[in-house]
PDB file of C-alpha atoms in Angstrom:
ATOM      1  CA  UNK A 788    -143.754  93.870 -25.410  1.00 64.00           C
ATOM      2  CA  UNK A 789    -144.886  94.210 -29.054  1.00 72.00           C
ATOM      3  CA  UNK A 790    -148.606  93.640 -28.069  1.00 74.00           C
ATOM      4  CA  UNK A 791    -148.469  96.612 -25.533  1.00 74.00           C
ATOM      5  CA  UNK A 792    -147.266  98.819 -28.356  1.00 80.00           C
ATOM      6  CA  UNK A 793    -149.941  97.694 -30.759  1.00 78.00           C
ATOM      7  CA  UNK A 794    -152.625  98.425 -28.099  1.00 79.00           C
ATOM      8  CA  UNK A 795    -151.145 101.982 -27.457  1.00 78.00           C
ATOM      9  CA  UNK A 796    -151.195 102.709 -31.071  1.00 80.00           C
ATOM     10  CA  UNK A 797    -154.664 101.471 -31.591  1.00 78.00           C
ATOM     11  CA  UNK A 798    -155.842 103.518 -28.637  1.00 79.00           C
ATOM     12  CA  UNK A 799    -154.073 106.678 -29.919  1.00 77.00           C
ATOM     13  CA  UNK A 800    -155.807 106.386 -33.407  1.00 76.00           C
ATOM     14  CA  UNK A 801    -159.174 105.811 -31.882  1.00 71.00           C
ATOM     15  CA  UNK A 802    -158.571 108.964 -29.635  1.00 73.00           C
ATOM     16  CA  UNK A 803    -157.250 111.131 -32.582  1.00 67.00           C
ATOM     17  CA  UNK A 804    -160.447 109.944 -34.628  1.00 63.00           C
ATOM     18  CA  UNK A 805    -162.686 111.406 -31.897  1.00 59.00           C
TER      19      UNK A 805
END
């Protein structure tokens, strides 16, 4: 379940850096 949180955080950071 920690891998899902890491993916969500990585996707959120990439979307905020748009």
